């Protein structure tokens, strides 16, 4: 038995399979003229990841056994503790310390017995009154009793009453008990984990490896089939191109079929040019087709989208993508297995007609999801500068920019900080005009230093601010006047956010440990949530005005349903320091930042952690956090901007504002940090500012 545990079976089989996968991958990883190069698409790049995923899956068992051995060796040792919440446990008094050794053991024994009795009662409540087993697919009756679904349905075929209280009951009087069902599943899984023997753990690990191998085989076959389809499409295109070149009159008969495949658009019956895939010179054969102004507009558009068309050739793009994959290979391998396992579990929840759902390319949904990750992750590898706002021309000392926000249409952006001014700029003019010409189109003075800004998502001219005196103000940028001022916070207000769905509603959080809901139609707050720690950040769920996320100094992220504020709907833990920011990527994905130098992603619908991101440095300052549908950006106390893909735990790109770029007369240039970041919606472009007041327009590039 010892040899079986320490030396997992099928080692030689794994080695031969890995060799086969490597030969298979490198045999098919070739360049073709289709779409410039097949390697510009992530289809064949999937093969390399699938091969190495096999290695990671088969090695999981060895790592598990090593961890168990290390855990056994450490039994009895005092574990090292990380950062703790201050004053969680009061120190024992001298009197209690003196009395404690003389306490008899009976009360402790009695307490254990009472706990066992309570647990036995709780276990009985988990049993179905009909089958006396743990309730499976729990359903709640109108009279308040829970049963297994099959048990109660079978009973109601014979009788129309409740087995517990004999109350009249039919199938229409039953409802799914989702909360109990979820609790029972978690409880049963934890019990299985605690009571599982080493042999059971080994068997589960082997079953998981077998499942992963099956996933890999299926996905390799899918990629192979799609590759063959691409080759066939390329051959059809080449044949048609030759026919059209040799017989120009054939253009009248096949233009539609060519357009359907996206191969070429051929106009005219004479002098049809041969399409050179990836040459990029087709426009050069048509002089004066595009006006100079339009060409400049396209150049600007390429700059906004991060595509440096003049410097990135197809071969260079392939090399950059391969380098990006190899740099994060282990993370991509974990992502592939995680996606594949998740979608496999989801398929069991669907009906039979939906289980075999595949994408338009014939991929399993798990592989399709991973392909999307691979495509968006390898699309960019660096950040480059589009424009810059010089702090010497725009800001007064001190220059820390605390908040940057784009407006509803991404045409304007506003900055605020310790300079006691809100400045609104036009984004297009900042990007297209010389550096020394940037001037705000609106500038509004404030009474106090500002901590946060939030544009109204529906009214373009309204913006809210929170300041160091605890005042929340709604401004009208057209008149440069305040519309509403709310002064109920007793201490500094750190965060404010307008609702996406209710234009008149906004939320704020403060050092007075209170979250307040405001309405622009009344002067007093609508709702107040009293918490036990300082509030660092608040944000509405973008899909609803009844859900609010709160980042707190108690090391937790709280998710509230405003219809019941007695306790949070979910509390996400795991950080060892204060949660400084919370931002929604979607209606169910929530990102949080902490001063323990981590970012975390949560599923607010399923109450689950989705990922942890490390690489930047953040121990004491507010360094900014901004998100879009795929990427998470934050600052660092090393004066760098970091960008993470939401599926990969390590940074995919970063940019450092060098101290040489700052004012050479300033002292302490090494202590500067990034203080605010903001994505331009649905774009790879972002704004970043540091504690010196330097603001840069950055864009993700290949």
XYZ file of C-alpha atoms in Angstrom:
702
model
C 0.000 0.000 0.000
C 2.863 2.384 0.768
C 4.337 1.972 -2.678
C 0.951 2.530 -4.263
C 0.497 5.841 -2.441
C 3.960 7.291 -2.984
C 4.320 6.134 -6.590
C 1.118 6.872 -8.513
C 0.318 4.398 -11.306
C 0.535 5.059 -15.016
C 3.777 7.049 -14.795
C 5.221 5.475 -17.938
C 1.906 5.911 -19.691
C 1.927 9.595 -18.753
C 5.462 10.007 -20.072
C 4.642 8.416 -23.422
C 1.446 10.435 -23.712
C 3.340 13.669 -23.086
C 5.839 12.804 -25.818
C 2.962 12.064 -28.176
C 1.278 15.382 -27.381
C 4.513 17.319 -27.950
C 5.151 15.671 -31.306
C 1.517 16.222 -32.232
C 1.636 19.915 -31.377
C 4.881 20.797 -33.128
C 3.847 18.832 -36.206
C 0.712 20.929 -36.672
C 2.050 24.283 -35.408
C 2.978 25.618 -38.833
C 2.346 28.898 -40.580
C -0.167 29.093 -43.388
C -1.214 31.971 -45.639
C -4.804 31.750 -44.380
C -5.759 34.963 -42.541
C -2.129 36.142 -42.592
C -1.224 33.163 -40.405
C -3.195 30.540 -38.589
C -1.002 31.199 -35.607
C -2.455 34.688 -35.259
C -5.569 32.866 -34.050
C -5.445 31.000 -30.745
C -6.718 27.689 -32.198
C -3.368 25.956 -32.525
C -1.977 27.626 -29.424
C -4.609 25.638 -27.543
C -2.798 22.404 -28.411
C 0.335 23.281 -26.453
C -1.702 24.214 -23.415
C -3.763 21.021 -23.620
C -0.607 18.913 -23.727
C 0.914 20.535 -20.662
C -2.422 20.461 -18.846
C -2.023 16.684 -18.882
C 1.279 17.051 -17.060
C -0.233 19.318 -14.438
C -3.188 16.986 -13.888
C -1.079 13.885 -13.402
C 1.322 15.700 -11.077
C -1.533 16.913 -8.879
C -1.571 13.599 -7.013
C 2.123 13.821 -6.137
C 1.735 17.375 -4.838
C -1.273 16.320 -2.765
C 0.631 13.490 -1.095
C 3.629 15.761 -0.362
C 1.355 18.344 1.246
C -0.189 15.652 3.442
C 3.224 14.493 4.592
C 4.288 18.044 5.387
C 1.061 18.605 7.277
C 1.651 15.485 9.380
C 5.188 16.620 10.191
C 3.900 19.978 11.363
C 1.267 18.483 13.669
C 1.877 19.793 17.128
C 3.885 22.775 15.975
C 2.592 26.278 16.609
C 1.448 27.730 13.253
C 2.792 31.091 12.214
C 0.196 33.839 12.222
C -0.208 36.584 9.669
C -1.595 40.051 10.097
C -4.452 40.041 12.607
C -7.310 42.435 13.171
C -6.358 44.583 16.171
C -8.115 43.971 19.486
C -10.013 40.922 18.326
C -9.231 39.029 21.520
C -8.688 40.968 24.778
C -5.731 39.985 26.856
C -6.640 37.923 29.934
C -6.539 39.735 33.257
C -4.186 38.572 36.036
C -7.158 37.373 38.102
C -8.485 35.168 35.320
C -5.006 33.868 34.616
C -4.655 32.856 38.247
C -8.057 31.196 38.460
C -7.961 29.440 35.108
C -5.584 26.574 36.059
C -7.762 25.618 39.019
C -10.960 25.254 36.996
C -12.247 21.666 37.127
C -12.478 19.719 33.858
C -16.177 18.902 34.323
C -17.589 22.113 32.795
C -15.431 21.616 29.704
C -16.652 18.040 29.379
C -20.230 19.140 29.896
C -19.858 21.802 27.217
C -18.592 19.168 24.803
C -21.585 16.969 25.557
C -23.985 19.870 25.031
C -22.328 20.657 21.696
C -22.671 17.019 20.656
C -26.362 17.083 21.556
C -26.849 20.266 19.544
C -25.062 18.729 16.576
C -27.201 15.594 16.842
C -30.349 17.725 16.828
C -29.041 19.661 13.848
C -28.309 16.385 12.047
C -31.861 15.219 12.705
C -33.208 18.407 11.168
C -31.244 17.598 8.033
C -33.026 14.246 7.615
C -36.043 13.770 5.405
C -39.026 12.699 7.606
C -40.002 10.108 4.984
C -36.765 8.301 4.075
C -34.785 9.365 7.197
C -31.769 10.185 5.017
C -30.032 13.492 4.325
C -32.481 15.603 2.327
C -31.745 15.567 -1.395
C -33.275 18.241 -3.675
C -35.017 19.915 -0.750
C -38.583 21.166 -1.228
C -40.530 23.250 1.289
C -44.258 22.776 1.820
C -46.798 25.490 2.561
C -47.021 24.204 6.139
C -43.276 24.714 6.668
C -41.755 21.212 6.382
C -38.910 20.130 4.111
C -38.609 16.808 2.268
C -36.692 15.163 -0.508
C -38.391 16.028 -3.775
C -38.862 12.421 -4.883
C -40.055 11.364 -1.424
C -42.786 13.986 -1.124
C -43.910 13.583 -4.744
C -44.216 9.816 -4.276
C -46.189 10.365 -1.073
C -48.595 12.803 -2.746
C -49.400 10.238 -5.419
C -51.066 8.206 -2.671
C -52.216 10.846 -0.178
C -52.920 14.594 -0.269
C -51.584 15.560 3.132
C -48.319 16.471 4.809
C -46.562 13.447 6.365
C -45.626 15.556 9.403
C -48.752 17.524 10.303
C -51.434 15.979 8.033
C -52.203 19.410 6.584
C -53.841 19.346 3.149
C -51.084 19.377 0.569
C -50.705 19.132 -3.198
C -47.803 19.537 -5.584
C -48.791 23.142 -6.241
C -48.218 23.925 -2.538
C -44.505 23.009 -2.665
C -41.551 25.233 -3.434
C -37.801 24.578 -3.884
C -35.855 25.216 -0.679
C -32.701 26.601 -2.290
C -31.137 27.819 0.954
C -31.446 24.435 2.701
C -30.280 22.600 -0.392
C -27.191 24.801 -0.667
C -26.422 24.376 3.032
C -26.764 20.603 2.865
C -24.470 20.364 -0.140
C -21.777 22.420 1.590
C -22.175 20.458 4.818
C -21.994 17.095 3.082
C -18.909 18.090 1.085
C -17.125 19.337 4.211
C -18.025 16.146 6.096
C -16.731 14.016 3.247
C -13.499 16.006 3.193
C -13.026 15.572 6.954
C -13.910 11.875 7.077
C -12.295 10.733 3.822
C -9.515 8.203 4.213
C -6.193 8.493 2.371
C -7.338 5.766 0.024
C -10.514 7.709 -0.787
C -8.496 10.858 -1.393
C -6.220 8.902 -3.704
C -9.186 7.479 -5.587
C -10.737 10.938 -5.966
C -7.445 12.330 -7.248
C -7.170 9.512 -9.798
C -10.765 10.059 -10.917
C -10.041 13.749 -11.391
C -6.949 12.943 -13.460
C -8.967 10.561 -15.621
C -11.613 13.241 -16.161
C -8.959 15.798 -17.089
C -7.417 13.344 -19.565
C -10.797 12.824 -21.151
C -11.263 16.607 -21.457
C -7.869 16.937 -23.123
C -8.564 14.139 -25.613
C -11.917 15.645 -26.565
C -10.462 19.120 -26.969
C -7.488 17.958 -29.034
C -9.913 16.232 -31.406
C -12.032 19.403 -31.584
C -9.007 21.582 -32.388
C -7.853 19.029 -34.962
C -11.226 19.034 -36.715
C -11.360 22.810 -36.786
C -7.822 22.996 -38.176
C -8.814 20.661 -41.013
C -11.818 22.862 -41.748
C -9.544 25.899 -41.952
C -7.221 24.122 -44.391
C -10.160 23.111 -46.567
C -11.481 26.669 -46.530
C -8.042 27.932 -47.535
C -7.860 25.486 -50.444
C -11.312 26.513 -51.672
C -10.302 30.147 -51.506
C -7.064 29.563 -53.467
C -8.890 27.630 -56.170
C -11.469 30.358 -56.597
C -8.779 33.041 -56.638
C -6.908 31.250 -59.451
C -10.106 30.890 -61.453
C -10.941 34.561 -61.041
C -7.434 35.657 -62.033
C -7.436 33.447 -65.159
C -11.057 34.215 -66.117
C -12.140 37.713 -65.003
C -15.654 37.162 -66.401
C -16.209 34.617 -63.643
C -16.555 37.440 -61.158
C -20.161 37.841 -62.241
C -21.012 34.329 -61.150
C -19.174 33.949 -57.817
C -19.029 37.287 -56.021
C -21.542 36.318 -53.369
C -19.878 33.020 -52.504
C -16.536 34.726 -52.045
C -18.007 37.434 -49.875
C -19.683 34.832 -47.650
C -16.325 33.314 -46.757
C -14.833 36.740 -46.131
C -11.967 36.003 -48.466
C -12.101 39.064 -50.712
C -14.404 41.666 -52.205
C -13.763 41.948 -55.913
C -15.156 44.848 -57.898
C -14.989 45.072 -61.704
C -14.348 42.492 -64.380
C -10.891 43.598 -65.519
C -7.435 43.668 -63.956
C -8.369 41.757 -60.820
C -5.369 41.786 -58.450
C -4.246 38.695 -56.586
C -4.936 39.102 -52.890
C -1.714 38.906 -50.887
C -2.604 37.677 -47.412
C -0.729 39.556 -44.745
C 1.184 41.756 -47.132
C -0.554 44.936 -46.024
C 0.203 46.618 -49.371
C -3.199 46.378 -51.052
C -4.018 49.993 -50.179
C -0.764 51.229 -51.658
C -1.931 50.194 -55.131
C -4.821 52.676 -54.950
C -3.358 56.172 -54.714
C -5.415 59.065 -53.357
C -8.307 56.805 -52.382
C -8.509 58.065 -48.833
C -8.296 61.737 -47.892
C -5.499 62.763 -45.576
C -7.890 63.732 -42.794
C -9.614 60.375 -42.890
C -6.284 58.595 -42.799
C -5.300 60.560 -39.705
C -8.604 59.599 -38.133
C -7.836 55.938 -38.726
C -4.428 56.390 -37.190
C -6.035 57.864 -34.099
C -8.522 55.032 -33.941
C -5.701 52.505 -34.111
C -3.948 54.353 -31.315
C -7.049 54.196 -29.103
C -7.508 50.489 -29.740
C -3.911 49.600 -28.966
C -3.119 48.360 -32.494
C 0.253 49.647 -33.621
C -0.208 48.684 -37.269
C 3.008 50.230 -38.497
C 5.294 48.468 -36.026
C 3.603 45.082 -35.506
C 3.996 42.594 -38.365
C 2.153 39.256 -38.414
C 5.316 37.340 -37.539
C 6.116 39.744 -34.697
C 2.581 39.353 -33.395
C 2.955 35.566 -33.386
C 6.240 35.829 -31.483
C 4.699 38.237 -28.968
C 1.739 35.940 -28.403
C 3.933 32.878 -27.931
C 6.142 34.805 -25.498
C 3.051 35.902 -23.573
C 1.846 32.298 -23.342
C 5.170 30.909 -22.142
C 5.493 33.638 -19.514
C 2.196 32.592 -17.899
C 2.071 28.947 -18.931
C 1.265 27.494 -15.518
C -1.489 30.047 -14.953
C -3.043 29.302 -18.338
C -2.899 25.586 -17.594
C -4.780 26.101 -14.336
C -7.270 28.337 -16.117
C -7.952 25.684 -18.772
C -8.639 22.948 -16.222
C -10.752 25.291 -14.098
C -12.891 26.332 -17.074
C -13.264 22.769 -18.315
C -14.296 21.406 -14.917
C -16.723 24.256 -14.321
C -18.557 23.780 -17.611
C -18.619 20.035 -17.094
C -20.415 20.584 -13.770
C -22.786 23.045 -15.411
C -23.683 20.551 -18.134
C -25.082 18.175 -15.527
C -27.537 20.843 -14.416
C -28.986 21.368 -17.889
C -31.603 19.348 -19.655
C -30.584 16.647 -22.118
C -31.274 18.860 -25.116
C -28.723 21.411 -23.923
C -25.958 19.133 -22.720
C -24.293 18.728 -26.082
C -24.347 22.439 -26.845
C -21.221 23.433 -28.744
C -19.927 26.708 -30.093
C -19.998 27.791 -33.703
C -16.481 26.349 -34.126
C -17.481 22.934 -32.800
C -15.793 23.396 -29.427
C -17.115 22.317 -26.066
C -18.328 25.305 -24.047
C -15.441 24.896 -21.628
C -12.899 25.010 -24.440
C -14.761 27.897 -26.056
C -14.560 29.822 -22.781
C -10.842 29.114 -22.497
C -10.292 30.137 -26.131
C -11.847 33.497 -25.292
C -9.461 33.861 -22.352
C -6.484 32.886 -24.491
C -7.458 35.337 -27.209
C -7.957 38.324 -24.919
C -4.886 37.494 -22.817
C -2.483 37.237 -25.769
C -3.936 40.253 -27.570
C -1.877 42.690 -25.471
C 1.441 42.459 -23.681
C 2.399 46.019 -22.705
C 1.189 49.530 -21.956
C 2.277 52.517 -23.997
C 1.695 56.243 -23.549
C -0.719 58.177 -25.770
C -0.664 61.518 -23.979
C 0.325 63.212 -20.738
C -0.893 66.053 -18.542
C 2.061 67.871 -17.001
C 1.531 68.502 -13.311
C 3.448 71.767 -13.398
C 0.948 73.271 -15.804
C -2.227 72.028 -14.219
C -1.973 71.346 -10.528
C -0.979 73.228 -7.441
C 1.114 71.686 -4.703
C 0.253 69.267 -3.154
C -0.665 67.425 -6.318
C -2.133 64.029 -5.386
C -4.959 63.052 -7.755
C -7.359 60.935 -5.689
C -9.940 60.112 -8.344
C -10.357 60.015 -12.136
C -13.736 59.297 -13.717
C -15.061 59.154 -17.287
C -18.529 60.485 -18.011
C -21.463 58.531 -19.410
C -20.293 58.769 -23.037
C -16.530 58.578 -22.389
C -16.124 61.996 -23.992
C -15.143 63.856 -20.812
C -13.162 62.885 -17.754
C -12.861 64.596 -14.390
C -10.005 64.659 -11.880
C -10.038 65.565 -8.200
C -7.691 65.375 -5.240
C -6.073 67.353 -2.488
C -5.883 70.505 -4.636
C -9.556 71.261 -3.728
C -10.608 71.484 -7.360
C -12.674 69.378 -9.749
C -11.281 69.665 -13.278
C -13.106 68.381 -16.348
C -11.184 67.672 -19.573
C -12.222 66.662 -23.066
C -10.575 63.325 -23.794
C -10.136 63.809 -27.546
C -8.362 67.131 -27.121
C -5.999 65.694 -24.509
C -4.993 62.870 -26.852
C -4.740 64.862 -30.075
C -3.346 68.220 -28.965
C 0.247 69.043 -27.858
C 1.159 68.423 -24.236
C 1.510 72.056 -23.208
C -1.951 73.038 -24.511
C -4.147 70.905 -22.204
C -6.597 73.037 -20.260
C -9.739 71.956 -18.425
C -13.031 72.947 -20.009
C -14.604 73.180 -16.520
C -12.953 73.913 -13.166
C -14.919 73.981 -9.906
C -13.325 74.963 -6.553
C -14.337 73.050 -3.406
C -14.080 73.766 0.311
C -12.139 70.662 1.229
C -9.821 68.032 -0.192
C -11.657 65.519 -2.354
C -11.463 61.756 -2.057
C -13.760 60.389 -4.777
C -15.799 61.309 -7.868
C -18.745 59.595 -9.555
C -20.501 60.676 -12.746
C -24.246 60.226 -12.991
C -24.784 57.311 -15.357
C -27.852 58.902 -16.952
C -27.438 62.682 -16.568
C -24.259 63.729 -18.337
C -23.922 67.078 -16.554
C -24.141 65.748 -12.961
C -21.151 64.525 -10.972
C -20.904 63.649 -7.265
C -17.928 64.140 -4.949
C -16.981 63.117 -1.411
C -14.499 65.100 0.676
C -12.359 65.021 3.815
C -15.023 66.849 5.871
C -17.594 64.120 5.237
C -19.663 66.186 2.795
C -21.202 64.512 -0.262
C -21.946 67.026 -3.047
C -23.755 66.725 -6.380
C -22.461 69.213 -8.974
C -23.820 70.546 -12.260
C -20.826 71.039 -14.559
C -22.780 73.260 -16.958
C -23.392 75.869 -14.253
C -20.361 75.001 -12.068
C -22.681 75.030 -9.050
C -23.595 72.444 -6.437
C -27.068 70.932 -6.807
C -27.249 69.121 -3.455
C -25.030 68.927 -0.367
C -25.341 66.161 2.209
C -23.596 66.722 5.555
C -24.721 63.793 7.719
C -21.371 61.992 7.784
C -19.445 62.817 10.957
C -15.984 62.042 9.555
C -14.123 61.921 6.281
C -16.104 60.365 3.408
C -13.922 58.095 1.291
C -16.246 56.957 -1.471
C -19.380 57.880 -3.415
C -21.192 56.168 -6.301
C -24.255 56.884 -8.441
C -26.674 54.047 -9.183
C -26.659 52.769 -12.770
C -30.385 52.039 -12.839
C -31.800 54.839 -10.637
C -30.348 58.231 -11.679
C -31.455 59.954 -8.463
C -29.862 57.444 -6.054
C -26.282 57.462 -4.758
C -24.367 55.783 -1.942
C -21.447 56.963 0.195
C -19.141 55.511 2.840
C -17.196 57.238 5.602
C -14.748 56.888 8.462
C -17.752 57.194 10.799
C -18.482 53.511 9.998
C -21.694 54.389 8.177
C -22.934 53.686 4.672
C -25.598 56.154 3.590
C -28.044 56.019 0.702
C -29.037 59.391 -0.737
C -31.655 60.639 -3.162
C -31.216 63.860 -5.120
C -34.918 64.586 -4.607
C -34.611 64.968 -0.817
C -32.150 66.518 1.611
C -31.922 63.792 4.259
C -30.447 60.334 3.720
C -32.814 57.575 2.667
C -31.059 54.740 4.495
C -28.136 54.252 6.872
C -26.131 51.080 7.442
C -24.164 51.096 10.708
C -21.015 48.988 10.545
C -18.257 48.232 13.017
C -15.303 49.565 11.022
C -14.316 52.417 8.734
C -15.774 52.347 5.230
C -13.171 52.661 2.472
C -15.228 52.065 -0.665
C -18.823 51.578 -1.818
C -20.402 50.772 -5.182
C -23.806 49.902 -6.570
C -24.328 46.699 -8.516
C -24.575 47.893 -12.154
C -27.654 45.759 -12.748
C -29.720 46.763 -9.724
C -30.202 49.629 -7.290
C -30.947 47.328 -4.330
C -27.495 45.724 -4.058
C -24.435 47.571 -2.719
C -20.866 46.350 -2.198
C -18.861 47.766 0.705
C -15.109 47.598 1.284
C -14.257 47.978 4.950
C -11.276 48.329 7.265
C -12.435 45.135 9.028
C -10.611 43.155 6.289
C -13.900 42.079 4.651
C -15.970 42.895 1.597
C -19.673 43.101 2.425
C -22.517 42.716 -0.066
C -25.832 44.188 1.067
C -29.399 43.833 -0.081
C -30.866 47.241 0.809
C -34.259 45.631 1.460
C -32.738 43.974 4.532
C -29.774 45.804 6.047
C -29.781 43.963 9.386
C -26.936 41.832 8.048
C -25.038 41.579 4.760
C -26.262 39.184 2.121
C -22.677 37.932 1.674
C -19.417 38.630 3.479
C -16.243 37.875 1.535
C -13.163 37.236 3.653
C -9.583 36.283 2.911
C -7.711 39.579 2.952
C -5.400 40.311 5.873
C -5.755 44.108 5.768
C -8.323 46.769 4.948
C -10.320 46.502 1.719
C -9.625 49.816 -0.009
C -11.675 49.476 -3.230
C -14.629 47.528 -4.632
C -15.558 47.561 -8.344
C -18.057 45.517 -10.406
C -16.899 43.888 -13.639
C -20.441 42.660 -14.337
C -23.694 42.082 -12.496
C -22.190 39.121 -10.631
C -18.391 39.691 -10.691
C -16.965 41.959 -7.984
C -13.298 42.949 -7.683
C -11.786 44.165 -4.422
C -8.393 45.647 -3.555
C -6.651 45.445 -0.206
C -3.588 46.939 1.418
C -2.179 43.412 1.740
C -1.022 43.860 -1.899
C -3.713 41.624 -3.386
C -6.725 41.980 -5.635
C -9.570 39.501 -5.397
C -12.490 38.575 -7.609
C -15.798 37.367 -6.142
C -19.004 35.871 -7.488
C -21.757 37.770 -5.660
C -24.439 35.485 -7.080
C -22.971 32.187 -5.903
C -21.013 33.651 -2.959
C -17.738 32.202 -4.207
C -14.142 33.442 -4.654
C -13.064 33.458 -8.299
C -9.435 34.551 -8.154
C -6.600 36.278 -6.323
C -4.115 38.573 -8.077
C -0.610 39.407 -6.860
C 2.302 41.365 -8.289
C 1.788 45.004 -7.338
C 2.747 46.618 -4.017
C 0.091 48.242 -1.831
C 0.568 48.424 1.930
C -0.736 51.793 3.079
C -1.975 54.094 0.274
C -5.030 54.316 -1.932
C -3.519 53.327 -5.284
C -6.664 53.150 -7.425
C -8.690 50.327 -8.940
C -10.553 50.201 -12.245
C -12.152 47.336 -14.175
C -13.808 46.489 -17.461
C -15.318 43.252 -18.724
C -11.964 41.435 -19.102
C -9.182 43.406 -17.415
C -8.434 44.750 -13.946
C -6.101 47.726 -13.513
C -4.585 49.053 -10.306
C -1.734 51.193 -9.122
C 1.289 50.328 -7.065
C 3.394 52.061 -4.445
C 6.352 51.499 -6.783
C 4.878 54.203 -9.076
C 3.712 51.552 -11.570
C 0.388 50.744 -13.218
C -0.506 47.042 -13.310
C -3.027 45.305 -15.573
C -4.373 41.810 -14.852
C -6.552 39.573 -16.964
C -9.421 38.429 -14.781
C -8.641 34.744 -15.472
C -4.879 34.983 -14.730
C -3.501 35.704 -11.278
C -0.258 37.381 -12.398
C 0.097 40.741 -14.192
C -0.101 40.730 -17.988
C 1.234 44.288 -18.451
C 2.624 47.149 -16.399
C 4.001 50.641 -16.876
C 6.291 52.641 -14.593
C 6.285 56.417 -14.407
C 10.016 57.016 -14.125
C 11.259 59.563 -11.653
C 13.272 61.145 -14.496
C 9.941 62.119 -16.093
C 9.012 64.105 -13.003
C 10.239 67.455 -11.831
C 13.938 67.105 -11.114
C 13.716 69.852 -8.489
C 11.295 67.797 -6.386
C 12.725 65.776 -3.520
C 11.653 62.276 -2.629
C 10.829 61.209 -6.169
C 11.293 57.591 -5.143
C 8.324 57.791 -2.762
C 5.755 58.548 -5.458
C 2.934 56.079 -6.004
C 0.029 55.635 -8.392
C -3.013 57.250 -6.796
C -5.849 56.752 -9.328
C -6.680 54.749 -12.461
C -9.723 54.659 -14.735
C -10.587 52.571 -17.812
C -12.291 54.093 -20.822
C -15.383 51.912 -21.187
C -15.157 49.081 -23.780
C -11.665 50.182 -24.736
C -8.041 49.208 -23.968
C -7.368 52.855 -23.112
C -7.012 54.033 -19.528
C -6.003 57.042 -17.453
C -3.513 56.851 -14.604
C -2.283 59.512 -12.170
C 0.350 59.424 -9.468
C 0.896 61.221 -6.185
C 2.942 63.922 -7.936
C -0.058 64.890 -10.076
C 1.266 63.499 -13.361
C -1.588 62.068 -15.430
C -0.953 59.768 -18.385
C -3.198 58.311 -21.075
C -2.134 54.680 -21.516
C -3.277 52.041 -23.986
C -2.751 48.289 -24.069
C -0.603 47.303 -27.047
C 0.622 44.083 -28.644
